[in-house]
């Protein structure tokens, strides 16, 4: 197995497809290889990509949808599923709560709320101020590059940030909001995970999976071997959770919520903010501790968990499963708070700091993650400045793949189609979803 370590550099050739060596190998063989392919300057000033790649905006906020509603704003995490006849089914989160109404699927005054069965909404806000988060489902023809259908598939939730695909062909979508029911327009407690089947053809019943915990959820990843579900929490002092379902075919049948701890290092602070507590590439043995009262009125799961010995992370965000490993991002981890990527080895039951940035020209606040068809990590940035897409390969090189030139919007929801031919990604503040195609084989040949 290869060891990885970052090297920093003082400047980044911004219009380049640049692989920055950060790797030393367990065999003590050092890789200094770099590759560089020029990014094309997009004449539209929208998205710079490597030569041979192109993008198409396939859906944007305000577009009319098949169900008579309109595409909501702030698209975030996404999952992609195989449909029929070269169709791809995309399930897309929307990170909105009660406002702004300009991003509502129901119109600027929620005037189209009567187009849906409000009993299906998780929180209808007394049919006056419904939760505007949720998911939309798109049916995309990969051959013609046309969206054939798009509709609201989950509604009435707050701030659906990320989530995760499941082995049972659905999307687990997560609320990054812990608002309490207030007896007025907030009818439900928030902070839950919901399951949206990929084959749903209309709005589904919004049923929270309560025993997965109530906290500031971000993303999940499912181990297909065990059915265990791993979860990140978007807090500066977050925990890493695992849900062990009683019945992997019915997540509503209950289960145990657990928290990750480092063996013999109680309440280890992995953030490396004040001191170096976790080193790159060092495999730390982990254990899982049961925690009770998983739907607290107060947002205190992480505090109680740390008292039990749970490890502390810096804004756990994107997460993805790949070949008995789970990768997850900590957006502001590291001594410069430029971000970390961790890896859990499910077979060895270890945690490893896979990447840590000390130079924002290399990697600056990674957020959503996915795994490429050839097994590398693709990371979206969310830093309020220039946001980019990066590939971190299994030799430890970071390759700049794309630059958002249209705005300071984060890039979000990166996911490949099941065929591996198309990368879908959101420009959140633009309210746009793009499909990217090109010679992917060049990136791993």
XYZ file of N, CA and C in Angstrom, residues 11-176:
498
model
N 3.090 28.661 -5.986
C 2.187 29.211 -6.993
C 1.567 28.089 -7.779
N 0.373 28.321 -8.258
C -0.346 27.351 -9.067
C -0.555 27.942 -10.450
N -0.192 27.182 -11.460
C -0.497 27.623 -12.816
C -1.985 27.402 -12.998
N -2.762 28.482 -12.917
C -4.201 28.346 -12.789
C -4.841 27.717 -14.008
N -4.257 27.909 -15.162
C -4.849 27.330 -16.351
C -4.069 26.097 -16.754
N -3.966 25.191 -15.847
C -3.261 23.959 -16.159
C -3.930 22.789 -15.516
N -3.779 21.643 -16.135
C -4.234 20.401 -15.532
C -3.006 19.847 -14.839
N -2.906 20.127 -13.524
C -1.638 19.997 -12.829
C -1.702 18.890 -11.809
N -0.758 17.976 -11.861
C -0.658 16.944 -10.835
C 0.476 17.304 -9.914
N 0.147 17.495 -8.640
C 1.146 17.906 -7.661
C 1.521 16.695 -6.828
N 2.772 16.299 -6.876
C 3.171 15.121 -6.125
C 3.150 15.413 -4.643
N 2.474 14.570 -3.889
C 2.494 14.693 -2.445
C 2.780 13.328 -1.848
N 3.450 12.463 -2.581
C 3.398 11.097 -2.160
C 4.761 10.512 -1.873
N 4.814 9.766 -0.777
C 5.924 8.860 -0.544
C 5.312 7.495 -0.358
N 6.001 6.483 -0.775
C 5.437 5.147 -0.756
C 5.940 4.363 0.437
N 5.152 3.382 0.854
C 5.577 2.533 1.956
C 6.872 1.812 1.645
N 7.091 1.592 0.369
C 8.324 0.923 -0.032
C 9.524 1.862 0.003
N 9.286 3.113 0.413
C 10.290 4.186 0.463
C 10.631 4.725 -0.914
N 9.954 4.235 -1.916
C 10.137 4.775 -3.257
C 9.333 6.068 -3.364
N 9.982 7.127 -3.792
C 9.327 8.425 -3.860
C 8.901 8.730 -5.282
N 7.668 9.200 -5.434
C 7.167 9.597 -6.744
C 7.252 11.104 -6.877
N 7.921 11.577 -7.916
C 7.993 13.004 -8.191
C 7.325 13.335 -9.517
N 6.591 12.374 -10.047
C 6.002 12.565 -11.364
C 4.942 13.651 -11.327
N 4.985 14.521 -12.313
C 3.922 15.499 -12.492
C 3.455 15.427 -13.932
N 2.188 15.663 -14.124
C 1.651 15.728 -15.476
C 0.917 17.046 -15.618
N 0.922 17.566 -16.814
C 0.326 18.881 -17.024
C -0.332 18.923 -18.391
N -1.626 19.096 -18.384
C -2.379 19.295 -19.609
C -3.109 20.623 -19.464
N -3.076 21.452 -20.469
C -3.670 22.784 -20.313
C -5.188 22.729 -20.184
N -5.698 23.551 -19.291
C -7.132 23.778 -19.263
C -7.474 24.766 -20.367
N -8.594 24.522 -20.993
C -9.069 25.461 -22.001
C -9.752 26.630 -21.311
N -9.396 27.831 -21.710
C -10.101 29.006 -21.210
C -11.473 29.054 -21.869
N -12.504 28.944 -21.070
C -13.861 28.940 -21.593
C -14.205 30.327 -22.134
N -14.498 30.452 -23.428
C -14.832 31.771 -23.982
C -16.087 32.370 -23.360
N -16.919 31.514 -22.760
C -18.124 32.005 -22.100
C -17.841 32.457 -20.670
N -16.608 32.231 -20.214
C -16.259 32.625 -18.852
C -17.025 31.868 -17.794
N -17.302 30.596 -18.072
C -18.155 29.818 -17.169
C -17.375 28.741 -16.422
N -16.792 27.791 -17.158
C -16.137 26.656 -16.521
C -14.947 26.220 -17.370
N -13.747 26.410 -16.846
C -12.539 25.955 -17.538
C -12.326 24.474 -17.258
N -12.051 23.714 -18.325
C -11.872 22.268 -18.235
C -10.664 21.862 -19.065
N -10.155 20.627 -18.886
C -9.047 20.161 -19.721
C -9.438 20.103 -21.196
N -8.442 20.155 -22.038
C -8.654 20.070 -23.479
C -9.413 18.792 -23.815
N -10.428 18.910 -24.654
C -11.222 17.765 -25.065
C -12.493 17.580 -24.262
N -12.607 18.278 -23.134
C -13.807 18.169 -22.303
C -14.746 19.338 -22.586
N -16.028 19.073 -22.431
C -17.028 20.115 -22.639
C -18.126 19.962 -21.598
N -18.891 21.019 -21.421
C -19.984 20.995 -20.456
C -21.266 21.466 -21.126
N -22.370 21.111 -20.500
C -23.670 21.595 -20.943
C -24.516 21.849 -19.706
N -25.103 23.036 -19.612
C -26.039 23.309 -18.519
C -27.338 22.582 -18.839
N -27.715 21.645 -17.976
C -28.875 20.802 -18.283
C -30.108 21.171 -17.463
N -29.916 21.932 -16.392
C -31.051 22.307 -15.551
C -30.651 23.528 -14.740
N -31.584 24.451 -14.563
C -31.252 25.636 -13.772
C -32.473 26.128 -13.005
N -32.178 26.811 -11.935
C -33.214 27.362 -11.068
C -34.231 28.141 -11.883
N -35.514 27.866 -11.606
C -36.592 28.579 -12.280
C -37.123 27.885 -13.509
N -36.383 26.887 -14.027
C -36.900 26.139 -15.176
C -38.228 25.474 -14.806
N -39.179 25.443 -15.735
C -40.419 24.710 -15.461
C -40.149 23.212 -15.389
N -40.797 22.544 -14.447
C -40.637 21.099 -14.308
C -41.884 20.383 -14.804
N -41.755 19.094 -14.969
C -42.825 18.278 -15.527
C -44.064 18.279 -14.648
N -43.892 18.462 -13.342
C -45.010 18.407 -12.403
C -45.722 19.750 -12.233
N -45.350 20.743 -13.049
C -45.996 22.043 -12.961
C -45.346 22.990 -11.983
N -44.316 22.529 -11.292
C -43.565 23.380 -10.381
C -42.337 23.909 -11.116
N -41.414 24.532 -10.394
C -40.204 25.031 -11.037
C -38.980 24.515 -10.284
N -37.860 24.455 -10.984
C -36.628 23.955 -10.380
C -36.246 24.855 -9.205
N -36.103 24.280 -8.004
C -35.700 25.084 -6.845
C -34.248 25.537 -6.970
N -33.860 26.442 -6.093
C -32.494 26.939 -6.089
C -31.566 26.108 -5.228
N -30.312 26.544 -5.175
C -29.251 25.997 -4.334
C -29.105 24.472 -4.445
N -28.867 23.959 -5.660
C -28.630 22.517 -5.797
C -27.344 22.120 -5.082
N -27.361 20.966 -4.444
C -26.203 20.541 -3.648
C -25.852 19.095 -3.997
N -25.818 18.206 -3.020
C -25.402 16.831 -3.279
C -26.310 16.118 -4.268
N -25.736 15.133 -4.979
C -26.507 14.377 -5.968
C -26.093 12.915 -5.975
N -27.031 12.077 -6.414
C -26.752 10.677 -6.695
C -27.205 10.352 -8.100
N -26.504 9.434 -8.768
C -26.836 9.044 -10.144
C -27.141 7.553 -10.183
N -28.170 7.186 -10.942
C -28.645 5.809 -10.987
C -28.931 5.413 -12.437
N -28.839 4.140 -12.702
C -29.071 3.630 -14.053
C -30.561 3.523 -14.329
N -30.979 4.172 -15.422
C -32.344 4.037 -15.884
C -32.402 3.073 -17.059
N -33.435 3.163 -17.850
C -33.571 2.308 -19.023
C -33.145 3.066 -20.273
N -32.692 2.327 -21.280
C -32.400 2.912 -22.597
C -31.477 4.125 -22.518
N -30.323 3.929 -21.887
C -29.297 4.972 -21.757
C -29.761 6.179 -20.947
N -30.790 5.999 -20.169
C -31.244 7.082 -19.299
C -30.474 7.037 -17.981
N -30.214 8.216 -17.451
C -29.616 8.361 -16.127
C -30.634 9.049 -15.233
N -30.824 8.506 -14.049
C -31.700 9.136 -13.068
C -30.818 9.872 -12.066
N -31.006 11.166 -11.983
C -30.276 12.005 -11.028
C -31.226 12.427 -9.919
N -30.800 12.252 -8.677
C -31.544 12.822 -7.558
C -30.674 13.923 -6.967
N -31.257 15.101 -6.869
C -30.500 16.319 -6.561
C -31.081 17.003 -5.317
N -30.209 17.287 -4.364
C -30.601 18.015 -3.158
C -30.740 19.511 -3.430
N -31.494 20.168 -2.541
C -31.607 21.630 -2.579
C -31.463 22.159 -1.153
N -30.458 23.013 -0.957
C -30.098 23.489 0.376
C -30.849 24.783 0.719
N -32.150 24.642 0.949
C -33.002 25.787 1.263
C -33.818 25.428 2.506
N -34.181 26.418 3.318
C -35.106 26.127 4.414
C -36.456 26.803 4.161
N -36.738 27.923 4.794
C -38.017 28.607 4.574
C -37.926 29.739 3.557
N -36.733 30.102 3.191
C -36.540 31.230 2.284
C -35.201 31.050 1.569
N -34.942 31.837 0.515
C -35.816 32.862 -0.063
C -36.878 32.253 -0.969
N -38.003 32.915 -1.048
C -39.086 32.412 -1.890
C -38.715 32.437 -3.366
N -37.741 33.249 -3.735
C -37.299 33.271 -5.131
C -36.705 31.928 -5.546
N -36.325 31.097 -4.567
C -35.751 29.781 -4.864
C -36.742 28.649 -4.601
N -37.969 28.991 -4.264
C -38.984 27.997 -3.929
C -39.459 27.245 -5.169
N -39.698 25.937 -5.044
C -40.294 25.211 -6.174
C -41.747 25.597 -6.395
N -42.351 26.262 -5.392
C -43.782 26.547 -5.431
C -44.106 27.961 -5.909
N -43.102 28.695 -6.397
C -43.335 30.047 -6.883
C -42.933 31.103 -5.877
N -42.876 32.351 -6.343
C -42.373 33.453 -5.521
C -43.229 33.738 -4.297
N -44.462 33.292 -4.308
C -45.341 33.458 -3.147
C -45.900 32.107 -2.702
N -45.204 31.034 -3.072
C -45.674 29.669 -2.797
C -47.088 29.442 -3.339
N -47.392 30.122 -4.443
C -48.744 30.075 -4.984
C -49.082 28.729 -5.634
N -48.048 27.917 -5.914
C -48.316 26.619 -6.541
C -48.319 25.478 -5.533
N -48.377 25.809 -4.263
C -48.376 24.762 -3.245
C -49.577 23.834 -3.409
N -50.662 24.368 -3.978
C -51.850 23.537 -4.158
C -51.694 22.517 -5.282
N -50.559 22.558 -5.988
C -50.309 21.562 -7.032
C -49.824 20.235 -6.450
N -49.462 20.226 -5.160
C -48.948 19.005 -4.542
C -49.855 18.587 -3.395
N -49.743 17.320 -3.043
C -50.432 16.783 -1.873
C -49.603 17.161 -0.651
N -50.052 18.162 0.099
C -49.235 18.671 1.205
C -49.061 17.649 2.322
N -49.864 16.590 2.331
C -49.669 15.544 3.342
C -48.365 14.787 3.110
N -47.806 14.904 1.912
C -46.538 14.246 1.611
C -45.333 15.077 2.054
N -45.552 16.349 2.333
C -44.458 17.208 2.779
C -44.095 16.876 4.222
N -42.813 16.887 4.521
C -42.414 16.639 5.905
C -42.886 17.771 6.806
N -42.698 18.993 6.375
C -43.123 20.153 7.152
C -43.776 21.138 6.199
N -45.098 21.142 6.214
C -45.849 21.996 5.292
C -46.011 23.410 5.818
N -45.527 23.678 7.027
C -45.618 25.034 7.563
C -47.027 25.571 7.568
N -47.970 24.680 7.954
C -49.390 25.042 7.987
C -49.866 25.557 6.629
N -49.268 24.963 5.589
C -49.613 25.308 4.199
C -49.402 26.787 3.895
N -48.559 27.416 4.704
C -48.240 28.832 4.505
C -46.747 29.043 4.311
N -45.942 28.390 5.168
C -44.489 28.505 5.090
C -43.867 27.109 5.077
N -44.008 26.404 3.965
C -43.453 25.045 3.906
C -41.934 25.058 3.840
N -41.335 23.968 4.283
C -39.911 23.795 4.045
C -39.657 23.753 2.551
N -38.667 24.513 2.101
C -38.399 24.620 0.665
C -37.269 23.706 0.214
N -36.646 23.002 1.168
C -35.624 22.037 0.794
C -36.258 20.764 0.263
N -35.404 19.784 0.017
C -35.885 18.518 -0.515
C -35.029 18.067 -1.672
N -35.630 17.289 -2.552
C -34.904 16.784 -3.715
C -35.749 16.930 -4.973
N -35.046 17.060 -6.089
C -35.674 16.916 -7.396
C -35.046 15.717 -8.088
N -35.832 15.063 -8.918
C -35.351 13.928 -9.700
C -35.369 14.304 -11.174
N -34.264 14.019 -11.853
C -34.132 14.301 -13.280
C -33.937 12.991 -14.025
N -34.615 12.852 -15.138
C -34.376 11.734 -16.052
C -33.627 12.302 -17.254
N -32.385 11.860 -17.415
C -31.471 12.450 -18.398
C -31.091 11.404 -19.426
N -31.246 11.750 -20.703
C -30.841 10.863 -21.787
C -29.369 11.123 -22.086
N -28.527 10.157 -21.771
C -27.093 10.362 -21.935
C -26.690 10.421 -23.403
N -27.492 9.818 -24.279
C -27.170 9.834 -25.707
C -27.465 11.191 -26.333
N -28.607 11.775 -25.990
C -29.004 13.053 -26.588
C -28.623 14.252 -25.726
N -28.195 13.989 -24.496
C -27.830 15.038 -23.529
C -28.999 15.986 -23.257
N -30.158 15.388 -23.087
C -31.373 16.154 -22.837
C -32.052 15.625 -21.575
N -32.527 16.545 -20.730
C -33.354 16.160 -19.587
C -34.769 15.925 -20.100
N -35.246 14.700 -19.948
C -36.566 14.357 -20.459
C -37.671 14.653 -19.449
N -37.284 14.650 -18.183
C -38.287 14.827 -17.138
C -37.586 15.304 -15.880
N -38.196 16.215 -15.156
C -37.693 16.572 -13.832
C -38.871 16.982 -12.960
N -38.791 16.582 -11.693
C -39.927 16.798 -10.802
C -39.453 16.820 -9.354
N -40.288 17.382 -8.508
C -40.020 17.409 -7.075
C -40.265 16.009 -6.520
N -39.258 15.431 -5.857
C -39.401 14.058 -5.362
C -39.430 13.954 -3.842
N -38.945 14.978 -3.131
C -39.068 15.055 -1.671
C -39.258 16.520 -1.327
N -40.160 16.801 -0.392
C -40.465 18.208 -0.104
C -40.760 18.407 1.378
N -40.658 19.671 1.785
C -40.988 20.041 3.154
C -39.845 19.905 4.129
N -38.649 19.653 3.644
C -37.483 19.519 4.517
C -36.669 20.810 4.484
N -35.664 20.872 5.363
C -34.824 22.063 5.473
C -33.382 21.730 5.098
N -32.810 22.540 4.253
C -31.366 22.528 3.942
C -30.833 21.122 3.655
N -31.301 20.538 2.580
C -30.779 19.237 2.161
C -29.423 19.454 1.505
N -28.378 19.115 2.230
C -27.016 19.386 1.755
C -26.497 18.222 0.926
N -25.948 17.231 1.582
C -25.444 16.077 0.840
C -26.293 14.856 1.192
N -25.724 13.695 1.007
C -26.445 12.454 1.245
C -25.584 11.310 0.769
N -26.215 10.295 0.192
C -25.446 9.173 -0.327
C -26.320 8.187 -1.066
N -25.722 7.534 -2.055
C -26.430 6.493 -2.797
C -26.450 5.216 -1.960
N -27.445 4.377 -2.199
C -27.573 3.129 -1.449
C -27.522 1.926 -2.380
N -27.208 0.746 -1.845
C -27.226 -0.471 -2.663
C -28.631 -0.861 -3.106
N -29.652 -0.311 -2.445
C -31.023 -0.635 -2.830
C -31.605 0.411 -3.781
N -30.723 1.142 -4.447
C -31.119 2.035 -5.539
C -31.974 3.205 -5.057
N -31.436 3.889 -4.082
C -32.121 5.084 -3.590
C -31.080 6.101 -3.156
N -31.560 7.270 -2.800
C -30.711 8.370 -2.348
C -31.124 8.738 -0.929
N -30.178 8.647 -0.008
C -30.402 9.118 1.352
C -30.039 10.599 1.388
N -31.014 11.432 1.654
C -30.798 12.876 1.644
C -30.866 13.412 3.068
N -29.971 14.345 3.384
C -29.739 14.745 4.773
C -30.066 16.215 5.015
N -30.722 16.473 6.139
C -30.989 17.850 6.558
C -29.811 18.398 7.363
N -29.283 19.516 6.918
C -28.264 20.227 7.690
C -28.947 21.385 8.408
